[in-house]
Coordinates of C-alpha atoms in Angstrom, one line a residue:
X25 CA -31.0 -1.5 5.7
X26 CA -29.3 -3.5 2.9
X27 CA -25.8 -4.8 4.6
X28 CA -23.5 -6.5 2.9
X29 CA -19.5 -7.8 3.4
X30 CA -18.5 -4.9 1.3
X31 CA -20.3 -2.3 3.2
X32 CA -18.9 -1.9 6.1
X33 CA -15.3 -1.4 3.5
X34 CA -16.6 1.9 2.1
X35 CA -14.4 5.1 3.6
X36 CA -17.0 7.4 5.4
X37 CA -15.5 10.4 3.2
X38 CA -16.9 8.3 -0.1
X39 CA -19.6 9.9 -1.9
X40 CA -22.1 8.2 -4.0
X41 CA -24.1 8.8 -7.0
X42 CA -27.6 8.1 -7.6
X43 CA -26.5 5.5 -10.2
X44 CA -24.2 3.8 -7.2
X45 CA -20.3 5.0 -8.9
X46 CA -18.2 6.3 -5.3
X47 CA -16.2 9.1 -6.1
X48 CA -12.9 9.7 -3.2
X49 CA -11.8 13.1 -3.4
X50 CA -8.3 13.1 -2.9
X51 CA -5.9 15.8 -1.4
X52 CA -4.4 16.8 -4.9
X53 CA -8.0 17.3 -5.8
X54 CA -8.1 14.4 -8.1
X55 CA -11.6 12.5 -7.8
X56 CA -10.9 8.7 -8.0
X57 CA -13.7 6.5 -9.2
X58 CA -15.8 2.8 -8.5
X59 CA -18.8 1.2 -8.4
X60 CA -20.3 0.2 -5.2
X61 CA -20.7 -3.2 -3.4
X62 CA -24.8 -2.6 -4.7
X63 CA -24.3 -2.4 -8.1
X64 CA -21.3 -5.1 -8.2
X65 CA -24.1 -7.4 -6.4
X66 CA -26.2 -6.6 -9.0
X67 CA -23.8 -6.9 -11.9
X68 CA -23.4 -10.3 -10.6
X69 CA -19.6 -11.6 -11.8
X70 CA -18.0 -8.5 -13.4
X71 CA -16.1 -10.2 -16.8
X72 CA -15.3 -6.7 -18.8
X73 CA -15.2 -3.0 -18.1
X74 CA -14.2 -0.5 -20.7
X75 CA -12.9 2.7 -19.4
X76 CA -12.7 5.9 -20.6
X77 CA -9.6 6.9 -22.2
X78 CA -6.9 9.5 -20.4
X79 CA -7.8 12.6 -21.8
X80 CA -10.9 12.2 -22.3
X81 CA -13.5 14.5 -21.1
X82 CA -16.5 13.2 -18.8
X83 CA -19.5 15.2 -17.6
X84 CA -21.0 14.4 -14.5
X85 CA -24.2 12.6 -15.1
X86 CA -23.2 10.9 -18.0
X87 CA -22.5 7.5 -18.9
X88 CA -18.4 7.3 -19.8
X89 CA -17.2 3.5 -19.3
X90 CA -19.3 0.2 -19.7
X91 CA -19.5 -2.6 -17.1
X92 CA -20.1 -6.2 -18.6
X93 CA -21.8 -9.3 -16.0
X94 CA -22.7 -12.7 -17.2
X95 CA -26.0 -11.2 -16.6
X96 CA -25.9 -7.6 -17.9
X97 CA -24.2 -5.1 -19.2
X98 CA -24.1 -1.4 -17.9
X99 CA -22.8 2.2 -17.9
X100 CA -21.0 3.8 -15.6
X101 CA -21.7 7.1 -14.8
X102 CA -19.3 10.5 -14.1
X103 CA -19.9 11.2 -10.7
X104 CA -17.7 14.7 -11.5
X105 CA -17.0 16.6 -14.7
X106 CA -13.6 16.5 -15.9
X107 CA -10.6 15.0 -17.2
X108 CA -9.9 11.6 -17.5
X109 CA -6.4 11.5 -15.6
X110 CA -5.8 8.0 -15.0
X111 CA -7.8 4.5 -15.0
X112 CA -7.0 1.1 -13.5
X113 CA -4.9 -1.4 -15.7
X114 CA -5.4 -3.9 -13.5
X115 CA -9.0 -3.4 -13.0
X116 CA -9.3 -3.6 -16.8
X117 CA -7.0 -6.6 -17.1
X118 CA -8.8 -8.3 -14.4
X119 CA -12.4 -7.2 -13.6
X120 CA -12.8 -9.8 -11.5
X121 CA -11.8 -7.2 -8.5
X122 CA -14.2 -5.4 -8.8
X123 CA -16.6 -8.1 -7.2
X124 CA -14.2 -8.9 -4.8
X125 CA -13.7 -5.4 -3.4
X126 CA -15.8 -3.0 -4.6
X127 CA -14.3 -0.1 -2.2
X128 CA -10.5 -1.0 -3.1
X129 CA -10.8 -1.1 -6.9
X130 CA -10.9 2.5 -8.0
X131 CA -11.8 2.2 -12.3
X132 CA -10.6 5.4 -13.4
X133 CA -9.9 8.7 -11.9
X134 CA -10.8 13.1 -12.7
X135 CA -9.4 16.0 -12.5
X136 CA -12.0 18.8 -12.0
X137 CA -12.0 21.6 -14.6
X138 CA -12.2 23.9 -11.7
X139 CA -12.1 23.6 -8.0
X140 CA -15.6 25.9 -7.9
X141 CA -17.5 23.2 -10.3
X142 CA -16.1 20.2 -8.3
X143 CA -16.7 21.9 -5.2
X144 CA -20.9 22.4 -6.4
X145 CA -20.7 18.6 -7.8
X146 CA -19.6 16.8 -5.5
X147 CA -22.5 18.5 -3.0
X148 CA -24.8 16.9 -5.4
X149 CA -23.6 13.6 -4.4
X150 CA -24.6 11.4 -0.9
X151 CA -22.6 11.0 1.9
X152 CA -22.3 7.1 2.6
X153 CA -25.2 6.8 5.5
X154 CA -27.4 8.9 3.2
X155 CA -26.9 6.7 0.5
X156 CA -27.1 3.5 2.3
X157 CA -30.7 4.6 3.2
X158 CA -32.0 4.9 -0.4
X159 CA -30.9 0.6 -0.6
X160 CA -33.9 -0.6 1.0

């Protein structure tokens, strides 16, 4: 199993996607947003990320924001469908946080178009042991 510093910082109600964003359902329903400490190890030194705008629409599955590295660039993926309610200023201003805590830096964050559809997403996505397991 593929253990890192990071790990052991993700919150055991964090779900991931396939293509490593966390999504954190909050009380108010509101999904917040990140990347996890596999694909910032990846990325290598985060040095730009591009969010999507408030307001926007996202659909889960899709690629919405960018992530830039000294080594790569990539797209980050809507782990929910929704609206784009908020994204992280700081995160933006200094992507730098990203690498140093994966799990803390939330990138943007979704409000469902309906509790039923986030409800039947979010059961799509894994439960953190589950997707530890697909690392190795």
């Amino acid at each position: 199993m593929l253990t890192t510093k990071h790990m052991t910082n993700a919150k055991p109600n964090y779900l991931f996607a396939d293509t490593h964003e966390w999504a954190d359902l909050q009380s108010d329903g509101v999904v917040w947003v990140g990347i996890s400490d596999h694909a910032q190890i990846a990325l290598g030194d985060v040095v730009f990320l591009e969010t999507p705008a408030v307001g926007a629409i996202v659909e889960q599955g899709k690629a919405c924001a960018v992530i830039e590295s000294v080594k790569a660039a990539s797209d980050i993926h809507a782990p929910v469908s929704g609206t784009v309610v908020a994204i992280n200023s700081a995160a933006v201003d200094a992507p730098e946080s990203i690498n140093q805590d994966p799990y803390g830096t939330w990138l943007f964050k979704i409000q469902a178009l309906s509790a039923e559809s986030q409800t039947q997403e979010l059961a799509h996505l894994q439960p953190l042991a589950q997707y530890e397991s697909t690392l190795n």
